[in-house]
Structure formats: C-alpha cells, structure tokens
XYZ file of C-alpha atoms in Angstrom:
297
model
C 130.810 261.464 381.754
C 129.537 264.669 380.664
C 127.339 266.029 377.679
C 128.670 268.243 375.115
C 125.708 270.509 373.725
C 126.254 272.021 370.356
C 124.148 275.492 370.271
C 122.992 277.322 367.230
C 123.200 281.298 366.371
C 127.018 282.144 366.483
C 126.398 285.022 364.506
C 122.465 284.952 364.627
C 122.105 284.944 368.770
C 125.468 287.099 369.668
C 123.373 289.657 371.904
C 121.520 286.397 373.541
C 124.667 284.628 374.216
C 126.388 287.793 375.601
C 123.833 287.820 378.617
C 123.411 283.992 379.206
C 127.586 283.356 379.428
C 127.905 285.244 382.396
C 125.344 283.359 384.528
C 126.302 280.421 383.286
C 130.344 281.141 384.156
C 129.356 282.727 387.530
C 126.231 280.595 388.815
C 127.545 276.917 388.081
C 124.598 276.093 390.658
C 121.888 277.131 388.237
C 123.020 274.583 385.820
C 123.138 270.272 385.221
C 126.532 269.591 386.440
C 126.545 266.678 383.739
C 126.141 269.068 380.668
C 129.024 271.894 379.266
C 128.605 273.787 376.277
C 130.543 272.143 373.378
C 130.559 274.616 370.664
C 128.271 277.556 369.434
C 127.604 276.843 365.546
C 126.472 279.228 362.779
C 127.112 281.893 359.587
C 126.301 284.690 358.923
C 124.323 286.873 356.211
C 125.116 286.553 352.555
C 127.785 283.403 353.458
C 127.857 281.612 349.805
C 129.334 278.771 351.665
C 126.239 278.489 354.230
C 124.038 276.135 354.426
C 121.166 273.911 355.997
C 119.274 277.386 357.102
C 120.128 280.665 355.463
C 121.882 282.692 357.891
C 120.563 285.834 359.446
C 123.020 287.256 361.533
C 125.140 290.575 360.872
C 127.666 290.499 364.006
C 130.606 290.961 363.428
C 133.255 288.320 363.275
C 135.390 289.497 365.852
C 132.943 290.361 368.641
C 132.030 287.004 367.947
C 134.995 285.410 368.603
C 136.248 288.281 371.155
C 132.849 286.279 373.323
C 133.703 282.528 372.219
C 137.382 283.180 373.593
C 136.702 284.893 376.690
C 134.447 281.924 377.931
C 136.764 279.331 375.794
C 134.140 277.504 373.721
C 134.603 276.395 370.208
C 132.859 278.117 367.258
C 131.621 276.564 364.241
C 130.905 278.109 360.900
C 127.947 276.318 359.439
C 129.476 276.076 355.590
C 127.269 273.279 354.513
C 125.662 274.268 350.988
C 125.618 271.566 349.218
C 125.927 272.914 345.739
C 129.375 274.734 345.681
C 131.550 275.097 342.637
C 135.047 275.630 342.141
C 134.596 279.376 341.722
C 132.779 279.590 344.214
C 135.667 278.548 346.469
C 137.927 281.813 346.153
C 134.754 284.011 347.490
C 136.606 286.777 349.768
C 133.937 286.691 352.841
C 133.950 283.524 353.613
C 137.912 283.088 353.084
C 138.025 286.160 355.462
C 135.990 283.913 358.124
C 138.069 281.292 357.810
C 141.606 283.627 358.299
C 139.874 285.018 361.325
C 138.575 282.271 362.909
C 141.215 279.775 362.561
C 144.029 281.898 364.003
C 142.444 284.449 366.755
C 141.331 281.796 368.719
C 142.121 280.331 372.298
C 140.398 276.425 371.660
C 140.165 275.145 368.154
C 137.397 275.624 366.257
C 135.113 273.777 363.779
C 133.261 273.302 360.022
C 130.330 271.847 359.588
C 130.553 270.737 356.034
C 128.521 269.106 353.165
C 130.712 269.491 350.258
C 133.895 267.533 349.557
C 135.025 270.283 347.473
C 134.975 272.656 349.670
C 136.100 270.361 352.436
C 139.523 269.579 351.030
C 140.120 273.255 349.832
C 139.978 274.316 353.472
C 141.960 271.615 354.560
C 144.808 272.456 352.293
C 144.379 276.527 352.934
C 142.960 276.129 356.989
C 144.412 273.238 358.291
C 143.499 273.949 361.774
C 140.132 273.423 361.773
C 138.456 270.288 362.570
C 135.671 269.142 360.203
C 131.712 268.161 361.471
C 129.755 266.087 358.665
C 126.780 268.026 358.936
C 123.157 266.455 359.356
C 122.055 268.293 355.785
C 123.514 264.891 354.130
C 120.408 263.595 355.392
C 121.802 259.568 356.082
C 118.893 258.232 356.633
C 120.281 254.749 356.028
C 122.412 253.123 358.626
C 125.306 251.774 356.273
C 125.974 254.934 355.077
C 125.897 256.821 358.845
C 128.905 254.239 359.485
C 130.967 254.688 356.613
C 130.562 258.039 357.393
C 131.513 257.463 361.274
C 134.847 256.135 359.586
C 136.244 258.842 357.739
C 138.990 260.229 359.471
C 137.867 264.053 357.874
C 135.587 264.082 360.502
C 135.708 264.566 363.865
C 131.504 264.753 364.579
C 129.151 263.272 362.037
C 125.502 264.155 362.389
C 123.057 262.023 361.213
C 119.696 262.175 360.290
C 116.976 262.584 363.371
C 115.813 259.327 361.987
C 118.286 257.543 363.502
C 118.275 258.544 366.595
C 116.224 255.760 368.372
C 117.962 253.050 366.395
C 119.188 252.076 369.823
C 120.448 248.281 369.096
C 122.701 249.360 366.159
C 123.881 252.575 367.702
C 125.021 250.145 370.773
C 127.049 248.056 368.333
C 128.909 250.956 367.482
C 133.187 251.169 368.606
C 134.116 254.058 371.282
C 135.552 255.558 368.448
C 132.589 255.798 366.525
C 130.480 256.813 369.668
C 132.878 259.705 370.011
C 132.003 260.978 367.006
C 128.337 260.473 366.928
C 126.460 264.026 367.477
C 122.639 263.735 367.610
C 120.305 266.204 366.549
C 117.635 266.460 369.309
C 115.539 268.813 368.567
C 113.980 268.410 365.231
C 110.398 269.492 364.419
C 110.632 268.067 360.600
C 107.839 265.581 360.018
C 109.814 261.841 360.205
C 108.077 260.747 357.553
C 108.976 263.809 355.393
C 110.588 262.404 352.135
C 111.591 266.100 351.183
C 114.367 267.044 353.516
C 117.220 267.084 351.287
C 115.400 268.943 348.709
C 114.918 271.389 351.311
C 118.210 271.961 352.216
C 119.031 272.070 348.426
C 116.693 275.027 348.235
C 118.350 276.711 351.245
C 121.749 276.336 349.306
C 120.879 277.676 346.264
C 119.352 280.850 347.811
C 122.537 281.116 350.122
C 124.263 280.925 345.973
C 122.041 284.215 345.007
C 119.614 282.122 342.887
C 116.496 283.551 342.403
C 114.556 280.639 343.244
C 110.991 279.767 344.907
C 110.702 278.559 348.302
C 110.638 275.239 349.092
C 107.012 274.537 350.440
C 106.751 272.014 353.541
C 103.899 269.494 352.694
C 103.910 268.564 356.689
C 100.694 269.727 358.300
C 103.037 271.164 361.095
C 104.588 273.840 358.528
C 101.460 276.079 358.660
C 101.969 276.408 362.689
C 105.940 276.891 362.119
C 108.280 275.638 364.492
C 106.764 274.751 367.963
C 109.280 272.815 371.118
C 105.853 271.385 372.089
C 105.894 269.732 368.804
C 109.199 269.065 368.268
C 108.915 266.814 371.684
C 106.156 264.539 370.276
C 108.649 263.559 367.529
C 109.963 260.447 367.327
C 113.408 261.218 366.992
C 113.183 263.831 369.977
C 115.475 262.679 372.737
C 114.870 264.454 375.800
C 117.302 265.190 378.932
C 116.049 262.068 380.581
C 117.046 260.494 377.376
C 120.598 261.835 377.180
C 120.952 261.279 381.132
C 119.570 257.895 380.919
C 119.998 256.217 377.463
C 122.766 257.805 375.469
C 125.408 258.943 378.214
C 125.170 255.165 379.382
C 125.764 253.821 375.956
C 128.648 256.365 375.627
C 127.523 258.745 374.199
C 128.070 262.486 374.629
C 127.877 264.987 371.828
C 124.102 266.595 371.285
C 123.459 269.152 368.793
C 120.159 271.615 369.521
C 118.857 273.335 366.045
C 117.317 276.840 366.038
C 119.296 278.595 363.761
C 115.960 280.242 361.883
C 114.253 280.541 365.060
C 113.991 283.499 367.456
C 116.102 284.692 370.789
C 113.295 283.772 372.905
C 112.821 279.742 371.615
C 116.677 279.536 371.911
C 116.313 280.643 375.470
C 113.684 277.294 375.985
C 116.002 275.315 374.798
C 119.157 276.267 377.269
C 116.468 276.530 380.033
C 115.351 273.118 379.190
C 118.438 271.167 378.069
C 120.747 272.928 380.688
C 119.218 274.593 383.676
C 117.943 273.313 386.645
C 113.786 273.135 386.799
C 114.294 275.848 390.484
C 116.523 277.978 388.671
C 115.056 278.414 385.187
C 112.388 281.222 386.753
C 115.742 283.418 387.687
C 117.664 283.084 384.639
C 114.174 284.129 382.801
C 115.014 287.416 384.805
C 118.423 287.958 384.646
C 117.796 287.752 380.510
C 114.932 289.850 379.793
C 112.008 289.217 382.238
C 111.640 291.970 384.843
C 108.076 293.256 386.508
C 107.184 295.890 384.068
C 107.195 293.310 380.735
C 104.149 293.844 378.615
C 103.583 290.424 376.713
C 100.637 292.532 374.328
C-alpha cells in the first residue's frame, strides 16, 4: 500500500518544486519507498474563486503545468471561497485556469471546492476534473464527515483535523469511504479554536476584493505564527509513524500537508520530514539551497 501526499504551493512554491522534482525522479533512494506524491494543490494571486488561504503566487499557469506534466502529478486549483455568487461565476481568470488546466494535461487533475454553486457550474462547463471537498467546510461532526464521504461529487473529502484521531469510527468506515478520506496532518490551529470557519470566511471575502479587517486568532500560538514544532504537539497531528503504522493499516492512504501561507523553507521541512529518509535529508538540504558559503545572519 502506498501513501498519497497532497502538497501545497502549485502556484506559490513553483521555483521550490522545480529543484526538489529532479532529486526526487532521479534519487528514488533518498526517499520512503511507501510514500508518492499525489497531487500539488494551490491558486494563485487575485483568484476570486480561492479560498481557505489567500493565494500568493504569480507563476504562470503554464510553467506550472509544463512542471506537473513532465513529472506526471496531478494539480489542484484550491477554488474553495465559500461566499461565491452567481456573477461571480463568469470571472475570466479563473475560467482561463480552468480551460488550461483541464485540457493541457497528461494525468487528470483536481478542485478543491467549498461552494455547490460553483461546483456544479464547473461540472457542466469542465467536466474533466475531479472534485476534493475541501477541509474549509470545517465538519467537525462525524455524521456530517460521512454524508459527505457519500456524495459521489467527490472523489477526496477532507475533514476537519479534529477528526483525525477518531480512530474507532474512522475503522467502521467502507473501502470506499476510506478511499476517499484525505487527512490534514499538519495543522497548527488551536483544536479547541471555535473560530475556524469564520476564518476562512474572512479569507474568502478578501479573495472577493472586500475591504475587510483581518480576522484576529484568539489562540496564544497566533502571536508566534506558524511553528512544525508546534504543529506536532497538536492533537490532531499524525506523524509518519502514524501514517506507517495506524492509518495505512486501517486503509488508509491519502494525506494532505498545509503550508500554502507559509514560506519555501518550512515547505522544505515538511518533504524532508514526511518523505525523505532521516541519512538523506542533510544532502537534499544541499542540493536545494544549502552550500558552504550560506550566511544564516
């Protein structure tokens, strides 16, 4: 059985992903022969249609998926605002992604998706996507995660972090639904935060244009920002030894790593950590960016 891992910055990471691909094409023996790389997920700048982080990158579209295609993994585009209209529907940019990316492609690619709206529009005008229920729903309740497991839209469905160690009811769960289960492992968000979704609400109305204020974290962890060293001590964090040793067994295999907001050098952790050997992770430091003359201040 192998694990799928879901990796953020399509747009946002281009120049990152560009270096690690190579090694991790040509030195297989640097890397967990259990893992592959499932998809790369993201939007970019100024995407009305984006969601759950506002996106920051400005590559373009088809370097992106000249990269994605040469090394055969699935994009996704992140369109998961969660306030779209139906004029909002016919905006040229992100109609333009969806042209692009559903036909000049050598694997199919994906949408992670909040709105129904917007979810049977491109099903009608793209139908060759396939369709992720993205973890900005926040289903915190177990009920609803199923019901959501059973639409046939969906091919993934995310669920909250919160959910992630609910062990005896995830067990109970059909191959089927397994299958579609992707778990976010990487979360730093407070689990007893009662403010997620209004967070992501805030995230889609600035990805709208709406001049609105930020929304302001009452976690004692938002003042540090986001920290891996933090994000392990979280509940919902399930580590490698978890995926190797509690979720692959209970067949499971899709795993989706956050860090869309974050910076080059975090996202680098996270492959190091989730995907390459502990003896190998010095030299693939190197081959990326660290080299004898490095300054750190």
């Amino acid at each position: 059985m192998i694990a799928y891992y879901h990796l953020p910055g399509l747009f946002e990471f281009y120049e990152l992903y560009k270096a690690f691909l190579p090694l991790y094409r040509e030195h297989p023996e640097y890397f967990y022969d259990w893992c592959e790389i499932g998809s790369i997920y993201g939007a970019p700048a100024d995407c009305i249609w984006g969601g759950g982080r506002v996106g920051f990158g400005d590559e373009r579209a088809t370097d992106v998926i000249k990269l994605l295609n040469e090394y055969d993994i699935s994009a996704r585009l992140t369109f998961s605002n969660s306030l779209l209209q139906q004029a909002h529907l016919q905006d040229k940019k992100c109609n333009r992604l969806c042209e692009l990316f559903e036909k000049t492609v050598k694997v199919q690619n994906g949408i992670i998706i909040y709105s129904d709206l917007l979810l049977e529009y491109i099903k009608k005008n793209y139908p060759d996507f396939y369709f992720v229920s993205s973890t900005t729903k926040v289903l915190i309740d177990f009920k609803d995660f199923e019901a959501e497991l059973n639409r046939d839209d969906f091919k993934y469905v995310v669920p909250d972090f919160r959910l992630n160690k609910e062990l005896d009811k995830l067990g109970e769960l059909s191959t089927i639904q397994k299958d579609k289960v992707e778990f976010l492992c990487n979360e730093c968000c407070s689990f007893s935060c009662m403010e997620r979704k209004e967070c992501y609400e805030n995230v889609s109305r600035k990805s709208l244009g709406e001049d609105c204020d930020d929304h302001i974290c009452p976690s004692p962890q938002a003042k540090t920002g986001y920290r891996f060293s933090d994000a392990m001590k979280n509940p919902g964090f399930i580590s490698i030894e978890d995926i190797k040793n509690t979720y692959m067994p209970l067949g499971f295999s899709n795993f989706k790593i956050e860090g869309r907001s974050l910076g080059s050098a975090i996202i680098l952790e996270f492959l190091l950590y989730y995907m390459t050997k502990p003896e190998y992770q010095l030299k693939v430091r190197e081959e990326i960016y660290l080299d004898s003359m490095l300054d750190l201040f």
